[in-house]
Every structure is written in C-alpha cells, then in structure tokens.
Coordinates of N, CA and C in Angstrom, one line a residue:
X1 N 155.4 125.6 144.6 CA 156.0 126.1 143.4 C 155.5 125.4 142.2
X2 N 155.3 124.0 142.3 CA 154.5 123.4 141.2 C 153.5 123.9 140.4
X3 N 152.8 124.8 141.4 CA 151.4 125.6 140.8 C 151.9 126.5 139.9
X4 N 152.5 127.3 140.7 CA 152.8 128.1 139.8 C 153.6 128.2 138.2
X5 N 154.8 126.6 138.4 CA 155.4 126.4 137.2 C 154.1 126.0 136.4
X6 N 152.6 125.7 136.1 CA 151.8 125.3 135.5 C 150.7 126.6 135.4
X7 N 151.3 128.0 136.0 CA 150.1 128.9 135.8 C 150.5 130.0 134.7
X8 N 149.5 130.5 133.8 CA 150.0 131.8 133.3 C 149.9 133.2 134.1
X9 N 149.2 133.0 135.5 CA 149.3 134.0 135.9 C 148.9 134.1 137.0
X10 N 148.8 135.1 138.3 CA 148.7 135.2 139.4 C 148.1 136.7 139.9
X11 N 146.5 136.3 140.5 CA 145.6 137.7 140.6 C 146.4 137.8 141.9
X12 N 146.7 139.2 142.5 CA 147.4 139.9 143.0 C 146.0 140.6 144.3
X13 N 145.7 140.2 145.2 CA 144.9 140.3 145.9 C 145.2 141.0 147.1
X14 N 144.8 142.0 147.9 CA 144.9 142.5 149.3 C 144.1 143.0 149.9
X15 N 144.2 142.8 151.4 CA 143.1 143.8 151.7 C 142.6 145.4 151.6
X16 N 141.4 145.7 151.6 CA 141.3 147.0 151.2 C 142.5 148.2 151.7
X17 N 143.1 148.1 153.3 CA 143.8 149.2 153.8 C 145.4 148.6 152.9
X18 N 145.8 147.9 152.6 CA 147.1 147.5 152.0 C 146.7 148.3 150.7
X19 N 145.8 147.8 149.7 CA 145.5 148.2 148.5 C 145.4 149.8 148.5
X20 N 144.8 150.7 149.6 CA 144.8 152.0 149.5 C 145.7 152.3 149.6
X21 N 146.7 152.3 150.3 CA 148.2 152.5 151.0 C 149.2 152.3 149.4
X22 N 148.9 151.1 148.7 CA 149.8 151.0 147.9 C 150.9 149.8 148.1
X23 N 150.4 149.4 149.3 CA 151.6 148.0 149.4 C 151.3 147.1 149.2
X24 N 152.3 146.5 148.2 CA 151.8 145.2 147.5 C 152.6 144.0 148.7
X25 N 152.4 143.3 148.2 CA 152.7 141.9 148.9 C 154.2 141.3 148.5
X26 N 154.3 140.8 149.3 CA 155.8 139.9 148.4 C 155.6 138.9 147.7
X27 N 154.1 138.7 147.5 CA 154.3 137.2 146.6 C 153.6 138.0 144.7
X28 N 154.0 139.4 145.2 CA 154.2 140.1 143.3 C 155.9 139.5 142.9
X29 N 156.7 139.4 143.5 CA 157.7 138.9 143.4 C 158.1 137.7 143.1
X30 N 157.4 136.7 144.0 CA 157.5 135.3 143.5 C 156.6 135.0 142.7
X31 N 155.7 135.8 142.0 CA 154.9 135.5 140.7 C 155.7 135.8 140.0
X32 N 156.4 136.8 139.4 CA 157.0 137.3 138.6 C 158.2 136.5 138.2
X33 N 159.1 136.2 139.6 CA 160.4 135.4 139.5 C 159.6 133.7 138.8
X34 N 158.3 133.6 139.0 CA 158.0 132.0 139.0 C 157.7 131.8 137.4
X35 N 157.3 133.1 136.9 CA 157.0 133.1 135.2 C 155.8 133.4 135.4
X36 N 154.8 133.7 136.4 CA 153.7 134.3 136.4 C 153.8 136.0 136.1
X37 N 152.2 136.1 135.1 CA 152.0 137.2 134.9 C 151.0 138.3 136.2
X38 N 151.9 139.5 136.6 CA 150.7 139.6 138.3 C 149.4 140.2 137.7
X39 N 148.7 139.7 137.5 CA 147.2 140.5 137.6 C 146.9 140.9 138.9
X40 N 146.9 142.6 138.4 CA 146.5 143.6 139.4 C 145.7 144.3 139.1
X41 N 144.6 144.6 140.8 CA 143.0 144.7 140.5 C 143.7 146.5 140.0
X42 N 142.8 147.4 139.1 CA 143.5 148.5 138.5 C 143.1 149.3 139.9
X43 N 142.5 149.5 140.5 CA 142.1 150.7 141.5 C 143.3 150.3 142.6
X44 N 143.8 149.7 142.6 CA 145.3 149.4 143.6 C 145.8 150.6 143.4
X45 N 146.5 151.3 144.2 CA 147.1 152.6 144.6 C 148.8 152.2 144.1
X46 N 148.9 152.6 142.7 CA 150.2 152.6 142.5 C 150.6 151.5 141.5
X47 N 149.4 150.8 141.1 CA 149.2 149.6 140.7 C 150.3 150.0 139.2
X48 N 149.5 150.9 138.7 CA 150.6 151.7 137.3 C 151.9 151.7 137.4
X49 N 152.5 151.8 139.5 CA 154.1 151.7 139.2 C 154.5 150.3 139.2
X50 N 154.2 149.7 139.4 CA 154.0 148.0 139.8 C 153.7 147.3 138.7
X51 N 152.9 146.9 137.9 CA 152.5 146.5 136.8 C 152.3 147.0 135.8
X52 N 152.6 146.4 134.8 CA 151.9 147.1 133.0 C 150.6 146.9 133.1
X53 N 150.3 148.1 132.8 CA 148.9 148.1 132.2 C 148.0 147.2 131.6
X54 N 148.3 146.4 130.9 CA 147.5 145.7 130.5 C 148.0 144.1 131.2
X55 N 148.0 144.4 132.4 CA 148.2 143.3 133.5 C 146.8 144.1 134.8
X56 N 146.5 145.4 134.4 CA 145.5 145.5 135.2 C 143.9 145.3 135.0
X57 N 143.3 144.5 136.4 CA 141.8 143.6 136.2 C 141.0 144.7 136.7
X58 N 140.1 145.8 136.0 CA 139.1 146.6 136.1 C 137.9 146.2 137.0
X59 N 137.7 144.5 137.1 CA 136.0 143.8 137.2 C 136.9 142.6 137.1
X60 N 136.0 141.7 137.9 CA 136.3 140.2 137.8 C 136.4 139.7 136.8
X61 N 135.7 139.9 135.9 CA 135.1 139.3 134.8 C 136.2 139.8 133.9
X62 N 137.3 140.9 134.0 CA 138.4 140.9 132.8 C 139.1 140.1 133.3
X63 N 139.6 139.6 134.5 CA 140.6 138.6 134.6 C 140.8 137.6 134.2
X64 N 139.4 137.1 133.4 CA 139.1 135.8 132.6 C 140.1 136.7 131.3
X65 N 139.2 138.1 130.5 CA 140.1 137.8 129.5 C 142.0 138.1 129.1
X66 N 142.0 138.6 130.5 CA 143.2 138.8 130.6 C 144.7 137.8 130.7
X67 N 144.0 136.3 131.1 CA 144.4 135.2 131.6 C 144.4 134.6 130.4
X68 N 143.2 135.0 129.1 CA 143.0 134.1 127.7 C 143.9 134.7 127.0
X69 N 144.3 135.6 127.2 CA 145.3 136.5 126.2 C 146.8 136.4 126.4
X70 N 147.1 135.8 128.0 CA 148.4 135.0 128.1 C 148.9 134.3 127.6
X71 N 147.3 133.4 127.4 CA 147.8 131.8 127.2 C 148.3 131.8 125.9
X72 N 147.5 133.2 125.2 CA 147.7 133.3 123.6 C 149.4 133.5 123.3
X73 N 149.8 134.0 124.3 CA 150.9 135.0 123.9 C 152.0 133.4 123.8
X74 N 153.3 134.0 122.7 CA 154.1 133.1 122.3 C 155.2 133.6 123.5
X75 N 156.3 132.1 123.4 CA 157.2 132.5 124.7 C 157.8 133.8 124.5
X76 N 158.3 134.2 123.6 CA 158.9 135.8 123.3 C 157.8 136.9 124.3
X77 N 157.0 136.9 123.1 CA 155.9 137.5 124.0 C 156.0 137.8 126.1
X78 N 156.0 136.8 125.7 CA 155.3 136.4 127.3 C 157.0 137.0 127.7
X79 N 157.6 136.8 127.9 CA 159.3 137.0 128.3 C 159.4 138.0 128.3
X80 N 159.0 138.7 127.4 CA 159.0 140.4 127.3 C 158.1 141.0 128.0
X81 N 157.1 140.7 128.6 CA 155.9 141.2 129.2 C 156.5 140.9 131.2
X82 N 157.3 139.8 131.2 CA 157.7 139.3 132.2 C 159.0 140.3 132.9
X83 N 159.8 140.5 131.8 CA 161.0 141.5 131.9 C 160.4 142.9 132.1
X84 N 159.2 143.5 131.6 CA 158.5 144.7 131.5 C 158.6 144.3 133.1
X85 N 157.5 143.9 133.5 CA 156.9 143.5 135.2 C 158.7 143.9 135.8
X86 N 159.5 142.9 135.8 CA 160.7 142.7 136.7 C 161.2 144.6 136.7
X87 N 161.6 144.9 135.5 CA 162.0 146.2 135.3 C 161.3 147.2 136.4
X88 N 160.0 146.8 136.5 CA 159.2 148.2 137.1 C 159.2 147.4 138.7
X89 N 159.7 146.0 139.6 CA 159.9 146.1 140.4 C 161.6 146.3 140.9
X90 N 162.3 146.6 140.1 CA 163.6 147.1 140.4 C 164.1 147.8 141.2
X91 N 162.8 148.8 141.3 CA 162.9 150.2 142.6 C 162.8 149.3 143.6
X92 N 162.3 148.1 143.7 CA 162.0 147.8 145.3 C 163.3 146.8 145.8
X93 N 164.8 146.7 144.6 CA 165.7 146.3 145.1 C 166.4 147.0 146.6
X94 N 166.3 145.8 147.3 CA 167.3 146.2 148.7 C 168.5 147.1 148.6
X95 N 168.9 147.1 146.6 CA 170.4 147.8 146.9 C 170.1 149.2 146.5
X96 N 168.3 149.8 145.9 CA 168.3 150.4 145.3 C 168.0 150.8 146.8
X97 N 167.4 150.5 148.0 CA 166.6 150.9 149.3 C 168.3 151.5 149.6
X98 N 169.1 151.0 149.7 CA 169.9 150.8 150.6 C 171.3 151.9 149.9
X99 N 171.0 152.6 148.6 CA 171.7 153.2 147.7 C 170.9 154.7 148.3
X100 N 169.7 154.9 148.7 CA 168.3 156.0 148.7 C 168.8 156.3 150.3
X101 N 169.2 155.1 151.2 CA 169.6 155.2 152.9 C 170.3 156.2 152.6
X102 N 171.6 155.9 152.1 CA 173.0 156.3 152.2 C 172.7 157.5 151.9
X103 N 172.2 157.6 150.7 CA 172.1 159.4 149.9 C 171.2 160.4 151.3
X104 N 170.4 159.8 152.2 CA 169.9 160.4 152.8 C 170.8 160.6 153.8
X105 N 171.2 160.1 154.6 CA 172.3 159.8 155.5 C 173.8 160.9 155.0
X106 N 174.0 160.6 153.4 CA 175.1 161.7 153.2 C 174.6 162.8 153.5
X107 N 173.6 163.4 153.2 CA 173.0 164.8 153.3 C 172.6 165.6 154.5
X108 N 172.9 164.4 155.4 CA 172.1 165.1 156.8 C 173.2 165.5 157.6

C-alpha cells in the first residue's frame, strides 16, 4: 500500500482474452480507493464504461503524458477526476449486483 500512497497512478494491464471480454481486474478498485488514477490501455472492451476518457493510454508512449498531467493536476482537480472514476465503478457495487438478482428473480 505504500506504493501506491506515493503514486499518481496505476496502468491497468491484462491479458489479451480478459481485455477482449471486458473484465477488468479488482486491483481498478484498489487504485482508485488508494488515490490512484487507473490508466486504461483505450482498446480495452468497455474501457469507456470503466474509466474517463482521458485516463485512456492509446500507445505506451501516452502513458508518460498522461502520468505528467496528474502530477500537474491540483488536489481539487485530482479528487474530482477520482470521484469521476468511483462514480462509473458503482455499477460493479455488490448491492447494485444484488438489487439486478432480485429484480430478476421477481420477474421469473
């Protein structure tokens, strides 16, 4: 956890059949919860529902300037960009899974 209290961000990596599929990992979570920003490679399947946009790395080589433009950002900034990320993994709340069971379960 150290690391991460000292990072502005965390590249968001998987293997190719995860990344097609769309399943991210659970450590988009503990980046997020840790104050890391997730850099996600953009061709990730879904990557748009998961991350802001301009948290997505086109080429290796943007993740450098994606990472310089963190560091730029004031804590406001950065807190807002962090709350953006949390908001858009909301859907993957267990109560939101578990609210989607029931509705299906009513209907059947």
């Amino acid at each position: 956890m150290l690391l991460h209290r000292e990072a502005h961000a965390t590249v968001l990596l998987a293997p190719e059949r995860y990344a097609s599929s769309g399943q991210f990992t659970q450590r988009i979570f503990e980046s997020v919860l840790a104050g890391c920003a997730p850099i996600t490679p953009a061709h990730y399947r879904a990557a748009g529902t998961v991350v802001p946009d301009e948290l997505h790395a086109h080429h290796s080589t943007h993740v450098t300037g994606i990472t310089h433009a963190l560091t730029l950002m004031g804590v406001a900034e950065r807190a807002r960009l962090l709350d953006r990320c949390l908001r858009r993994l909301d859907l993957f709340r267990l109560s939101r899974q578990l609210d989607t069971i029931h509705a299906v379960f009513d209907h059947s």
